[in-house]
Amino acid sequence: MEYIHFLEDQMKIDRIKKTSIFYRDSTGMKSIHNSKGAAIEEEVLYTCVTATATAKSGERIESASARKYICGGYEHIREGEDLPLLAAQRALNMLTAHQIKKGKYTAIFDPLLTGTLIHEILGHCAEADLVLQGTSVLKDRLGTVVAPEDISVYDDPSVPLAPVTYQYDDEGVAARKKPIIQNGILSTYLHSLDTASQLCGQPGNARCEDYSFAPLVRMSNTYVSGSMIFEENEGLILRGTLGGEVEPGTGRFFIRPVIGELMKNGNVIKRFNDMIVVGDILETLQSIESVGSDFYIDSGTCEKKGQTIFIGSGGASLRISNVTIIGG
Amino acid sequence: MRVLISNDRIASIEEQYVKGTGFRVFVEGHQGFAYTTDESLKEAAELAWKLAKVSSEDRIIPTPEKYPTVDNLSDPGLENMDVETIFELASAIIEGAAEKKGHIFYGSIEVTDLYHEIVTSYGIHGNFHETLCCAGVDVEVADSFGTQTLYTRKYDSDIFEIGKRAAELASASRNPQKIHGGRMSVILRPAAVSKLFEYALVPSLLADSVDDKTSIFQGKMRERIASDITVIDNGLVKGGIGSRPFDGEGSPCKKTTVIESGFLTSFLYDTTLGAKYGIKSTGNAMRSSFRAVPTLYISNMVVEPGCKTDELIEGTKKGVIINDIMGSFSFNPSTEKFGFEGKNSFLVENGEQIGAVCDITVTGSIKEILLSIVPGDDTEQEGLFRVPSVRMVASVFV
């Protein structure tokens, strides 16, 4: 309780009118046995912290959150002590944000928004059950170029202290890092034992909410990396994520950044809110110009077919051209 | 029991049996909570007590009251659903889609049979039984997609028809064209209305957002906030998906008019916030299961019907009809702005539906559209919403 109050106290700064901290930890044992010979006992340990701040200036009120989920104990989450300040600063920044004019922009997606693009928009299309259903825009594209050759996207459940860390998936298959896109080429779908047997793939991405559900093909930590590095100090930067949705069959997507910042010489000269980014996933991947030198895996949850699980997403910032942004 | 359909085949049938007890303990007005799914009841209660002693949030305990009778919360046809019956149901839905040349790439039918009981040390005691069927199918007809969902407490023909309806929608949505954007009439079908209102309207009608000062209707009680529409939170609708005799605190569920002929008439309260504002609980402390504490939410949100929906379309010179949307989560209460993508959308010109359109993004201010909104009469139950199609004016981007 002392730690939670300590976190909350960090948000008590000028113009922050309301604060909250959500803390949760859980421990347990996951046991998997099957007729293929798997006999696995794995300790499950989870800690989550979400800080929310509400800022007020005159009649205008804005709220923002920052969160961190890890497969690890409380002692590791102390790294999240900057979360409250991050939430408070985001809320304060939003007080000065205005509507953006609709248009096509070259924009930098920060790692959190990159995470939404990679997880929601690309990653679901790479889930083999959707491919088999015939509803993925990535169907029949294995081995083809889908992004610039310097771009790679991985799904990796072996990252320590990440939002998702496991040694074995929920079908008892050993975890390993998989390249969904490698050097611009669509290299693999994500599989369960069932989909792998149908499409000659590698299983290891079967996850379920808990013992009372059958495992489905799910992502773990999905992130992008590349070698065309830029230094981010100029241009329109889209920060944070309010989420996104995609129509897997067509590739049409809709995502919402928290805030946009127009930067010149390292200074913010204007801020924007209520932005909607729409587009086509394959066109957007091909429009990636360069990759940032930063790296961050954001924490989140994902719901699919009635099951909600934790996921990680992000990687490096991406500079993308021809991004359609609509002001609210 | 749940059946999953994939590529016109029954992919799996799953059955879950869950039983548990949640304990809410109050110590000097502070709440602690723990639950158990086995017989460790004493341990769970003690844990809840320990948590209450370190909690600082003040809660008011409701007083016992008589509960209303709510009809049609269960149907013998859905009770103790067996594998053979749900298999036949899924097969009929697949055949229905195939009749209209549709291919179900994903579908699910979930039937639940639940017993609820609440008991407190301060005299509250109630129980009820409910059955519920939630079904949804995603259908493809010649590279065009359509989705239908159904929420019902009755085992009847409506469930069998969803495959056919989804295929018809997919078929009608073929060969979509791009149109010119601009400010125009937008007719949202019930599924789209429910998703927009879930994010852009409901949160501002809950008393906790008023308490936080984040409600867009702050300080607007008894003022006009909408056109001549009436919106009611009704926990007593016969067979309503959100209907029940009592809420998660054990307060009786009620019928509360929140907007009457366009005027804001009430927010929705639980016992604690009701006491703070001198209002009796409206019975809106909702609880998803024994694993959760009650939180404020709607029961059934009912928008009363208006003119015939056909008249809404006939009276539209230029606009779009949108069957479903994505992105409604993006509503910003600070700016009151919403944005969403239309799915299965159609162009309307001079009162006639012309053809399918694609890549429609709609934005607007929820306050502005409420003041001009016109409801139709084709009411459907979409989750906790009982709503008709509505016509509004908004900005359409393509």
XYZ file of C-alpha atoms in Angstrom:
726
model
C 0.000 0.000 0.000
C 2.944 2.255 0.811
C 4.323 1.700 -2.692
C 0.959 2.482 -4.313
C 0.608 5.721 -2.343
C 4.208 6.597 -3.287
C 3.318 6.173 -6.991
C 0.167 8.236 -6.643
C 2.014 11.046 -4.849
C 4.272 11.440 -7.899
C 1.300 12.610 -9.961
C 0.301 15.345 -7.533
C 1.573 18.286 -9.557
C 0.048 21.570 -10.680
C -3.159 21.225 -12.780
C -3.464 17.486 -12.095
C -6.862 17.239 -10.398
C -7.385 13.504 -10.054
C -5.096 10.501 -9.915
C -5.474 6.767 -9.643
C -3.174 3.762 -9.482
C -4.309 0.263 -10.391
C -2.010 -2.427 -9.012
C -2.463 -6.154 -9.416
C -0.231 -9.133 -8.885
C -0.976 -12.814 -9.219
C 0.883 -16.058 -8.786
C 0.030 -19.575 -9.762
C 1.186 -22.764 -11.364
C 0.377 -23.760 -14.927
C 0.336 -27.480 -15.538
C 0.101 -29.016 -19.029
C -0.076 -32.716 -19.752
C -0.953 -34.303 -23.083
C -0.794 -37.574 -24.987
C 2.154 -36.263 -27.033
C 4.282 -36.629 -23.911
C 4.261 -33.058 -22.567
C 4.418 -32.940 -18.753
C 5.053 -29.310 -17.870
C 4.775 -27.389 -14.630
C 5.501 -23.680 -15.013
C 5.311 -20.990 -12.351
C 3.153 -18.052 -13.431
C 3.858 -14.703 -11.849
C 2.308 -11.467 -13.020
C 2.400 -7.823 -11.919
C 0.447 -4.922 -13.454
C 0.543 -1.206 -12.726
C -1.591 1.408 -14.487
C -1.374 5.089 -13.563
C -4.137 7.495 -14.662
C -4.020 11.274 -14.310
C -6.720 13.871 -15.033
C -5.555 17.408 -15.804
C -7.708 20.528 -15.805
C -7.186 23.993 -17.207
C -10.177 26.322 -17.203
C -13.119 24.267 -18.426
C -10.961 21.775 -20.306
C -10.329 18.365 -18.740
C -8.029 15.695 -20.193
C -7.084 12.243 -18.891
C -4.178 10.000 -19.785
C -2.783 6.691 -18.608
C 0.505 4.830 -18.590
C 0.804 1.127 -17.832
C 3.305 -1.660 -17.395
C 2.577 -5.378 -17.173
C 5.357 -7.890 -16.618
C 5.795 -11.589 -16.098
C 7.716 -11.061 -12.946
C 7.456 -9.936 -9.389
C 6.892 -6.655 -7.658
C 10.616 -6.004 -7.302
C 10.961 -5.698 -11.083
C 7.997 -3.395 -11.529
C 9.754 -0.676 -9.517
C 11.193 0.268 -12.930
C 7.651 1.579 -13.526
C 8.099 4.380 -11.051
C 8.218 6.861 -13.950
C 4.746 5.703 -15.070
C 2.855 8.215 -12.896
C 4.888 11.139 -14.208
C 4.414 9.902 -17.757
C 0.631 9.748 -17.271
C 0.575 13.201 -15.692
C 2.715 14.742 -18.449
C 0.538 13.202 -21.171
C -2.598 14.608 -19.574
C -1.005 18.069 -19.297
C 0.179 17.952 -22.921
C -3.331 17.125 -24.092
C -4.628 20.355 -22.567
C -2.878 22.247 -25.374
C -3.822 19.944 -28.259
C -6.068 20.992 -31.156
C -7.708 19.433 -34.187
C -5.529 18.443 -37.146
C -6.535 19.084 -40.750
C -7.417 15.979 -42.720
C -4.712 14.931 -45.116
C -1.868 12.612 -46.013
C 1.178 13.081 -43.824
C 4.597 11.635 -43.272
C 4.400 10.740 -39.616
C 6.535 9.064 -36.984
C 4.693 6.394 -35.029
C 6.149 6.105 -31.517
C 6.716 2.535 -30.215
C 3.286 2.431 -28.520
C 1.451 3.301 -31.733
C 3.799 1.069 -33.713
C 2.695 -1.666 -31.326
C -0.957 -1.152 -32.275
C -0.055 -1.227 -35.962
C 2.039 -4.370 -35.630
C -0.263 -6.259 -33.252
C -3.778 -5.229 -34.211
C -3.322 -4.530 -37.865
C -0.579 -6.906 -39.048
C -0.356 -9.524 -36.332
C -3.964 -10.719 -36.388
C -3.708 -11.156 -40.144
C -0.712 -13.458 -39.527
C -2.663 -15.760 -37.185
C -2.981 -19.037 -39.072
C -6.562 -19.747 -38.003
C -7.676 -16.550 -39.778
C -5.536 -17.503 -42.775
C -7.266 -20.911 -42.913
C -10.663 -19.256 -42.615
C -9.797 -17.336 -45.753
C -10.249 -14.004 -43.993
C -6.663 -12.782 -43.819
C -5.229 -10.324 -46.305
C -1.919 -12.213 -45.839
C -3.348 -15.459 -47.224
C -1.199 -16.966 -50.023
C 1.500 -14.316 -49.449
C 4.167 -16.380 -47.675
C 7.521 -15.746 -49.291
C 6.406 -12.477 -50.887
C 7.640 -8.952 -50.194
C 5.235 -7.115 -47.878
C 7.535 -4.431 -46.393
C 10.839 -2.663 -47.201
C 13.809 -5.044 -47.022
C 15.204 -3.431 -43.883
C 12.079 -4.220 -41.862
C 11.573 -7.308 -39.741
C 8.703 -8.174 -37.386
C 9.059 -10.818 -34.715
C 6.779 -12.631 -32.306
C 8.832 -13.591 -29.267
C 7.538 -15.120 -26.015
C 11.041 -15.584 -24.626
C 11.717 -11.919 -23.791
C 12.371 -11.847 -20.032
C 10.186 -9.653 -17.808
C 8.036 -8.737 -20.819
C 4.212 -8.508 -20.799
C 4.294 -12.119 -22.054
C 7.014 -14.554 -21.082
C 6.639 -18.301 -21.303
C 8.820 -21.308 -21.931
C 5.966 -23.404 -23.311
C 2.724 -22.344 -24.934
C -0.623 -23.627 -23.679
C -0.404 -26.757 -25.842
C 2.967 -27.666 -24.327
C 5.057 -26.586 -27.311
C 8.447 -25.006 -26.551
C 8.480 -21.243 -27.074
C 10.728 -19.602 -29.597
C 11.164 -16.291 -31.377
C 9.588 -16.314 -34.841
C 10.117 -13.904 -37.724
C 6.682 -12.972 -39.101
C 8.412 -10.638 -41.558
C 12.137 -11.019 -42.200
C 13.939 -8.430 -44.277
C 10.638 -7.372 -45.799
C 9.454 -10.870 -46.708
C 6.443 -12.552 -45.067
C 8.187 -15.536 -43.520
C 5.743 -17.334 -41.259
C 2.254 -17.348 -39.902
C 1.644 -17.942 -36.201
C 0.435 -21.442 -35.432
C -1.171 -23.846 -33.013
C -0.622 -27.604 -33.367
C -3.784 -27.828 -35.482
C -3.009 -24.999 -37.903
C 0.654 -26.033 -38.145
C -0.407 -29.505 -39.282
C -2.633 -27.999 -41.960
C -0.188 -25.408 -43.277
C 3.158 -27.101 -42.553
C 4.148 -24.458 -40.045
C 5.821 -24.356 -36.641
C 3.438 -24.406 -33.620
C 4.119 -22.519 -30.406
C 1.515 -19.731 -30.423
C -1.433 -21.451 -28.771
C -2.627 -19.504 -25.717
C -5.794 -19.502 -23.640
C -7.244 -17.164 -21.037
C -7.303 -19.924 -18.416
C -7.894 -23.654 -17.983
C -11.585 -23.303 -18.786
C -10.960 -22.321 -22.419
C -9.452 -24.191 -25.347
C -6.222 -22.559 -26.640
C -6.386 -20.377 -29.748
C -3.677 -19.013 -32.028
C -2.508 -15.824 -30.289
C 0.432 -13.467 -30.406
C 2.879 -13.015 -27.520
C 5.288 -10.040 -27.740
C 5.160 -8.735 -31.310
C 7.645 -6.073 -32.313
C 9.324 -4.455 -35.282
C 12.979 -3.749 -35.847
C 15.006 -2.448 -38.741
C 18.253 -0.963 -39.862
C 17.246 2.295 -41.597
C 17.696 4.407 -38.502
C 16.511 7.986 -38.129
C 16.885 10.360 -35.213
C 13.509 11.691 -34.169
C 13.583 15.461 -33.754
C 11.631 16.813 -36.732
C 8.175 16.340 -38.110
C 4.852 15.001 -36.960
C 5.167 12.415 -34.199
C 2.131 10.358 -33.240
C 2.389 9.286 -29.620
C 0.544 6.747 -27.521
C -2.352 4.538 -28.536
C -6.062 4.410 -27.816
C -6.302 1.167 -29.756
C -7.223 0.046 -33.229
C -9.315 -2.326 -35.289
C -8.776 -4.049 -38.605
C -10.941 -5.898 -41.115
C -8.552 -8.830 -41.656
C -10.194 -9.809 -44.913
C -9.575 -6.461 -46.599
C -6.664 -5.081 -44.567
C -8.520 -1.812 -43.922
C -7.616 -0.444 -40.486
C -8.559 2.317 -38.052
C -6.195 3.351 -35.238
C -6.167 6.189 -32.743
C -3.028 7.840 -31.384
C -3.355 9.654 -28.059
C -1.666 12.847 -29.265
C 0.296 14.242 -32.198
C 3.282 16.566 -31.772
C 4.758 18.699 -34.531
C 8.439 19.051 -33.739
C 11.137 21.371 -35.077
C 14.738 21.354 -33.864
C 13.765 19.140 -30.979
C 10.988 21.463 -29.746
C 7.238 20.862 -29.836
C 5.622 23.702 -31.775
C 2.079 22.330 -31.958
C -0.010 19.494 -30.515
C -2.994 17.679 -32.032
C -5.792 15.523 -30.613
C -8.774 13.527 -31.918
C -6.745 12.018 -34.743
C -7.946 8.993 -36.642
C -5.432 7.124 -38.793
C -7.028 4.967 -41.496
C -5.512 2.962 -44.274
C -4.632 -0.348 -45.817
C -2.144 -2.521 -43.959
C -0.174 -3.726 -46.982
C 0.135 -0.220 -48.430
C 1.161 1.151 -45.022
C 3.870 -1.485 -44.502
C 5.336 -0.627 -47.909
C 5.330 3.051 -46.930
C 7.715 2.580 -43.984
C 10.681 4.861 -44.721
C 12.883 4.311 -41.709
C 13.091 2.981 -38.197
C 13.968 4.731 -34.938
C 16.890 3.907 -32.693
C 14.553 3.461 -29.730
C 12.978 0.202 -28.603
C 10.078 -0.411 -26.273
C 7.538 -3.192 -25.804
C 4.197 -1.798 -24.628
C 1.786 -3.777 -22.440
C -1.795 -4.495 -23.338
C -4.620 -6.984 -23.535
C -6.261 -8.566 -26.539
C -9.698 -10.124 -26.916
C -10.343 -12.844 -29.509
C -13.305 -15.219 -29.732
C -14.371 -14.446 -26.170
C -10.922 -14.844 -24.548
C -8.884 -11.925 -23.172
C -5.135 -12.343 -22.615
C -2.099 -10.146 -21.998
C 0.084 -9.198 -24.974
C 3.189 -7.159 -25.675
C 3.653 -5.016 -28.781
C 5.930 -2.309 -30.118
C 9.553 -2.224 -31.059
C 11.121 0.806 -32.678
C 9.489 4.032 -33.853
C 8.554 4.006 -37.547
C 8.630 6.904 -40.016
C 5.807 6.216 -42.496
C 4.804 8.252 -45.543
C 1.311 8.731 -47.016
C -0.457 8.276 -43.698
C -4.109 9.345 -43.927
C -5.061 11.280 -40.809
C -8.570 12.569 -40.205
C -9.315 15.121 -37.503
C -12.253 14.294 -35.251
C -22.068 -24.478 -23.826
C -20.385 -22.982 -26.892
C -20.046 -24.154 -30.458
C -17.524 -22.622 -32.846
C -18.038 -22.693 -36.611
C -15.099 -22.338 -39.002
C -15.222 -22.636 -42.784
C -18.781 -23.996 -42.751
C -17.809 -26.784 -40.352
C -18.513 -27.199 -36.679
C -14.962 -26.761 -35.405
C -15.536 -27.416 -31.704
C -18.142 -27.770 -28.995
C -17.103 -26.674 -25.503
C -18.875 -26.900 -22.194
C -17.943 -24.952 -19.070
C -19.277 -25.549 -15.591
C -18.431 -22.770 -13.165
C -19.543 -22.370 -9.573
C -18.234 -19.845 -7.103
C -18.840 -17.396 -4.312
C -17.716 -13.785 -4.054
C -17.473 -12.103 -0.662
C -17.856 -8.350 -0.200
C -16.980 -7.426 3.372
C -17.438 -3.964 4.833
C -15.431 -2.737 7.837
C -16.417 0.769 8.971
C -17.750 1.444 5.471
C -14.635 0.222 3.642
C -14.966 -2.641 1.161
C -12.809 -5.708 0.753
C -13.455 -8.405 -1.841
C -12.340 -11.964 -2.534
C -13.845 -14.919 -4.334
C -13.436 -18.671 -4.423
C -14.494 -21.449 -6.770
C -14.113 -24.217 -4.226
C -15.143 -24.854 -0.632
C -12.588 -22.477 0.920
C -15.395 -20.097 1.861
C -14.029 -19.144 5.290
C -10.599 -18.334 3.829
C -12.140 -16.148 1.103
C -14.303 -14.289 3.615
C -11.298 -13.707 5.908
C -9.218 -12.410 3.001
C -12.035 -10.009 2.050
C -12.158 -8.813 5.668
C -8.356 -8.198 5.740
C -8.593 -6.210 2.495
C -11.488 -4.157 3.894
C -9.335 -3.137 6.854
C -6.681 -1.546 4.580
C -9.120 -0.089 2.049
C -9.890 3.620 2.197
C -12.879 3.999 -0.154
C -16.127 4.697 1.692
C -19.147 2.666 0.584
C -22.774 2.843 1.687
C -24.612 -0.428 2.206
C -28.087 -0.739 0.631
C -31.139 -1.520 2.754
C -33.287 -4.559 1.987
C -36.248 -3.923 -0.350
C -38.838 -6.006 -2.124
C -37.809 -7.169 -5.582
C -39.912 -6.814 -8.720
C -40.891 -9.815 -10.825
C -39.172 -9.783 -14.202
C -40.664 -12.110 -16.802
C -39.048 -14.280 -19.433
C -35.542 -14.377 -18.021
C -35.281 -18.048 -18.883
C -36.582 -20.431 -21.517
C -36.832 -24.219 -21.127
C -35.488 -24.545 -24.678
C -32.164 -23.059 -23.563
C -31.929 -24.781 -20.180
C -29.497 -27.688 -19.910
C -28.665 -27.379 -23.618
C -27.238 -30.668 -24.873
C -24.621 -31.351 -27.518
C -27.119 -32.749 -30.045
C -29.387 -29.710 -29.908
C -26.607 -27.138 -30.246
C -25.118 -29.207 -33.077
C -28.463 -29.076 -34.916
C -28.712 -25.346 -34.282
C -25.225 -24.715 -35.709
C -25.955 -26.952 -38.715
C -29.172 -25.051 -39.434
C -27.312 -21.742 -39.337
C -24.661 -23.062 -41.762
C -27.372 -24.321 -44.124
C -29.187 -20.997 -43.906
C -26.072 -19.143 -45.063
C -25.444 -21.674 -47.836
C -28.997 -21.171 -49.164
C -28.001 -17.601 -49.904
C -24.605 -18.688 -51.364
C -22.825 -17.664 -48.162
C -19.773 -19.254 -46.612
C -19.461 -18.922 -42.810
C -15.784 -18.386 -42.131
C -16.372 -17.847 -38.406
C -19.350 -18.238 -36.132
C -20.107 -18.900 -32.516
C -23.200 -19.807 -30.540
C -22.970 -19.569 -26.787
C -25.775 -20.718 -24.503
C -25.559 -19.976 -20.802
C -27.776 -21.223 -17.992
C -27.066 -19.334 -14.761
C -28.322 -19.247 -11.222
C -27.621 -16.145 -9.114
C -28.086 -15.674 -5.407
C -27.205 -12.800 -3.101
C -27.208 -13.005 0.703
C -26.000 -10.377 3.177
C -25.696 -10.079 6.936
C -27.935 -7.005 6.793
C -31.073 -8.699 5.505
C -30.718 -8.779 1.731
C -31.596 -12.082 0.116
C -32.582 -12.776 -3.468
C -32.088 -15.247 -6.288
C -33.014 -15.715 -9.928
C -32.398 -18.031 -12.843
C -31.584 -16.887 -16.369
C -30.780 -18.393 -19.754
C -29.094 -16.527 -22.567
C -28.060 -17.253 -26.137
C -25.460 -15.058 -27.884
C -24.822 -15.995 -31.500
C -22.735 -14.357 -34.187
C -21.637 -15.281 -37.691
C -19.218 -13.737 -40.185
C -20.203 -14.711 -43.719
C -18.536 -14.242 -47.079
C -20.351 -14.137 -50.426
C -18.070 -13.688 -53.431
C -15.364 -11.744 -51.531
C -17.926 -9.564 -49.765
C -18.421 -9.870 -45.990
C -21.398 -9.568 -43.669
C -21.840 -10.091 -39.939
C -24.931 -10.769 -37.862
C -25.233 -11.101 -34.105
C -28.182 -12.110 -31.996
C -28.841 -11.865 -28.272
C -31.907 -13.651 -27.006
C -33.396 -15.433 -24.045
C -35.670 -17.542 -26.255
C -34.955 -20.672 -28.209
C -36.779 -19.740 -31.403
C -36.517 -19.199 -35.125
C -34.527 -15.959 -34.824
C -31.388 -17.925 -33.930
C -31.744 -20.170 -36.972
C -32.008 -17.175 -39.316
C -28.736 -15.378 -38.588
C -26.715 -17.286 -41.192
C -29.199 -16.338 -43.898
C -29.322 -12.686 -42.788
C -25.538 -12.361 -42.730
C -25.298 -13.855 -46.230
C -27.955 -11.459 -47.518
C -26.034 -8.509 -46.092
C -22.762 -9.757 -47.585
C -24.415 -10.249 -50.955
C -25.946 -6.763 -50.925
C -22.506 -5.296 -50.032
C -20.754 -6.596 -53.169
C -18.886 -4.286 -55.552
C -18.676 -1.293 -53.210
C -17.816 2.019 -54.810
C -16.018 5.081 -53.470
C -18.146 8.203 -53.145
C -17.441 11.869 -52.546
C -17.337 12.759 -48.868
C -18.866 15.757 -47.164
C -21.448 16.649 -44.598
C -24.499 14.439 -45.101
C -27.202 12.317 -43.516
C -25.961 9.143 -41.916
C -28.458 6.407 -41.069
C -27.051 3.985 -38.517
C -28.644 0.561 -38.219
C -29.215 -0.818 -34.657
C -25.876 -2.657 -34.456
C -24.034 0.568 -35.303
C -26.180 2.648 -32.938
C -25.425 0.341 -30.029
C -21.650 0.568 -30.602
C -21.681 4.359 -30.910
C -23.849 4.856 -27.825
C -21.819 2.355 -25.783
C -18.817 4.684 -25.891
C -20.207 8.112 -26.728
C -23.387 8.259 -24.637
C -23.523 5.657 -21.849
C -20.431 6.739 -19.839
C -21.809 10.281 -19.487
C -25.097 8.976 -18.078
C -23.378 7.146 -15.196
C -23.134 9.026 -11.906
C -19.430 8.231 -11.447
C -18.558 10.313 -14.493
C -20.652 13.152 -13.068
C -18.761 12.748 -9.798
C -15.470 12.892 -11.738
C -16.734 15.875 -13.712
C -15.985 14.032 -16.954
C -19.611 13.634 -18.060
C -20.438 15.595 -21.195
C -23.796 16.336 -19.520
C -22.223 17.961 -16.460
C -24.571 20.604 -15.057
C -27.213 19.893 -17.723
C -29.939 18.246 -15.618
C -33.404 19.197 -16.929
C -31.891 20.962 -19.928
C -32.402 19.969 -23.555
C -29.532 17.734 -24.670
C -31.161 15.925 -27.580
C -33.894 16.109 -30.193
C -37.330 14.770 -29.298
C -36.086 11.328 -28.254
C -36.670 9.366 -25.082
C -34.011 7.082 -23.643
C -34.753 4.763 -20.755
C -32.583 2.475 -18.684
C -34.981 -0.367 -17.997
C -33.907 -3.340 -15.899
C -37.412 -4.795 -16.016
C -37.909 -5.361 -19.759
C -39.514 -8.758 -20.326
C -36.775 -11.024 -21.618
C -34.324 -8.134 -21.833
C -30.672 -9.142 -21.967
C -29.823 -6.759 -19.099
C -32.980 -7.469 -17.112
C -32.925 -8.884 -13.588
C -34.842 -8.391 -10.312
C -31.860 -6.963 -8.402
C -28.469 -5.472 -9.168
C -25.025 -6.533 -7.951
C -25.513 -4.833 -4.565
C -28.937 -6.371 -4.017
C -30.868 -3.161 -4.809
C -34.037 -3.686 -6.868
C -33.655 -3.014 -10.599
C -35.851 -0.257 -11.983
C -37.021 1.649 -15.006
C -35.261 5.054 -15.114
C -35.924 7.596 -17.835
C -32.592 9.316 -18.475
C -33.652 11.473 -21.455
C -37.320 12.446 -21.906
C -38.359 14.122 -25.134
C -34.811 15.444 -25.437
C -34.417 16.678 -21.846
C -31.918 15.138 -19.414
C -33.955 13.734 -16.541
C -31.685 11.413 -14.589
C -28.263 9.867 -14.256
C -27.784 6.246 -13.168
C -26.735 5.566 -9.576
C -25.624 2.872 -7.193
C -26.197 3.122 -3.433
C -23.000 5.018 -2.585
C -23.206 7.676 -5.291
C -26.953 7.904 -4.823
C -26.413 8.714 -1.148
C -23.797 11.335 -2.019
C -26.240 13.157 -4.312
C -29.408 12.534 -2.323
C -30.831 10.126 -4.929
C -32.087 6.605 -4.312
C -30.103 3.898 -6.114
C -31.484 3.323 -9.614
C -30.398 -0.324 -9.372
C -27.422 0.069 -11.745
C -24.631 -1.526 -9.699
C -23.824 -4.248 -12.202
C -21.697 -7.274 -11.594
C -20.292 -9.426 -14.405
C -20.023 -12.500 -12.139
C -19.245 -13.614 -8.599
C -15.582 -12.873 -9.463
C -16.158 -9.112 -9.658
C -17.370 -6.257 -7.479
C -20.378 -4.234 -8.636
C -19.648 -1.256 -10.895
C -22.034 1.267 -12.366
C -23.449 0.316 -15.756
C -26.648 0.241 -17.772
C -29.196 -2.584 -17.612
C -31.133 -2.370 -20.915
C -30.689 0.978 -22.652
C -33.892 1.548 -24.625
C -34.304 4.252 -27.259
C -38.000 4.655 -27.897
C -38.965 4.254 -31.544
C -39.985 7.227 -33.652
C -41.122 7.385 -37.250
C -41.018 4.437 -39.670
C -37.443 3.604 -40.666
C -38.544 3.481 -44.320
C -39.575 7.136 -43.957
C -36.095 7.999 -42.624
C -34.602 6.582 -45.819
C -37.261 8.091 -48.102
C -36.654 11.481 -46.540
C -32.882 11.387 -47.207
C -31.758 13.388 -50.234
C -28.131 12.330 -49.963
C -26.555 10.152 -47.356
C -25.293 6.757 -46.332
C -26.770 3.808 -44.457
C -24.236 2.087 -42.198
C -24.964 -1.365 -40.816
C -22.011 -1.707 -38.465
C -18.966 0.261 -37.365
C -15.409 -0.148 -36.108
C -13.473 2.319 -34.018
C -16.287 3.582 -31.796
C -13.940 3.086 -28.807
C -12.162 6.250 -29.969
C -14.736 8.660 -28.476
C -13.037 11.549 -26.617
C -15.201 12.875 -23.738
C -13.003 15.947 -23.429
C -13.750 17.194 -26.941
C -17.026 15.251 -27.286
C -15.821 14.067 -30.696
C -16.300 10.598 -32.126
C -14.982 8.829 -35.216
C -15.598 5.428 -36.738
C -15.318 3.373 -39.938
C -18.512 2.191 -41.548
C -18.976 -1.470 -42.442
C -21.568 -2.738 -44.948
C -22.459 0.801 -45.971
C -24.789 1.931 -48.748
C -25.365 5.176 -50.613
C -28.806 6.807 -50.439
C -29.854 9.368 -53.036
C -33.279 10.958 -53.301
C -34.769 8.523 -50.816
C -33.457 5.355 -52.443
C -30.688 2.964 -51.487
C -28.435 2.963 -54.576
C -25.530 0.575 -53.913
C -22.690 -0.418 -51.601
C -19.914 2.028 -50.721
C -16.485 1.509 -49.123
C -13.801 3.257 -47.060
C -16.244 5.513 -45.189
C -14.969 7.317 -42.085
C -17.539 9.319 -40.100
C -16.698 11.980 -37.526
C -18.757 14.361 -35.482
C -19.662 15.801 -32.115
C -21.939 13.562 -30.038
C -23.682 16.604 -28.564
C -24.459 18.003 -31.999
C -25.798 14.750 -33.387
C -27.955 14.118 -30.318
C -29.662 17.441 -30.973
C -30.565 16.401 -34.514
C -30.990 12.629 -34.201
C -34.187 11.016 -35.545
C -35.062 7.460 -34.484
C -36.785 4.912 -36.706
C -38.954 2.004 -35.583
C -36.992 -1.161 -36.501
C -35.965 -1.850 -32.896
C -33.551 -4.710 -32.287
C -31.790 -6.011 -29.190
C -28.053 -5.478 -29.642
C -26.440 -6.662 -26.409
C -27.706 -4.366 -23.659
C -29.211 -1.925 -26.163
C -32.774 -1.998 -27.509
C -32.505 0.556 -30.275
C -33.908 1.335 -33.716
C -32.006 2.758 -36.679
C -31.335 6.487 -36.301
C -30.620 9.252 -38.784
C -28.117 11.986 -37.969
C -26.006 14.549 -39.844
C -22.220 14.078 -39.692
C -19.017 14.527 -41.698
C -18.188 11.630 -44.005
C -14.605 11.212 -45.243
C -13.593 8.829 -47.979
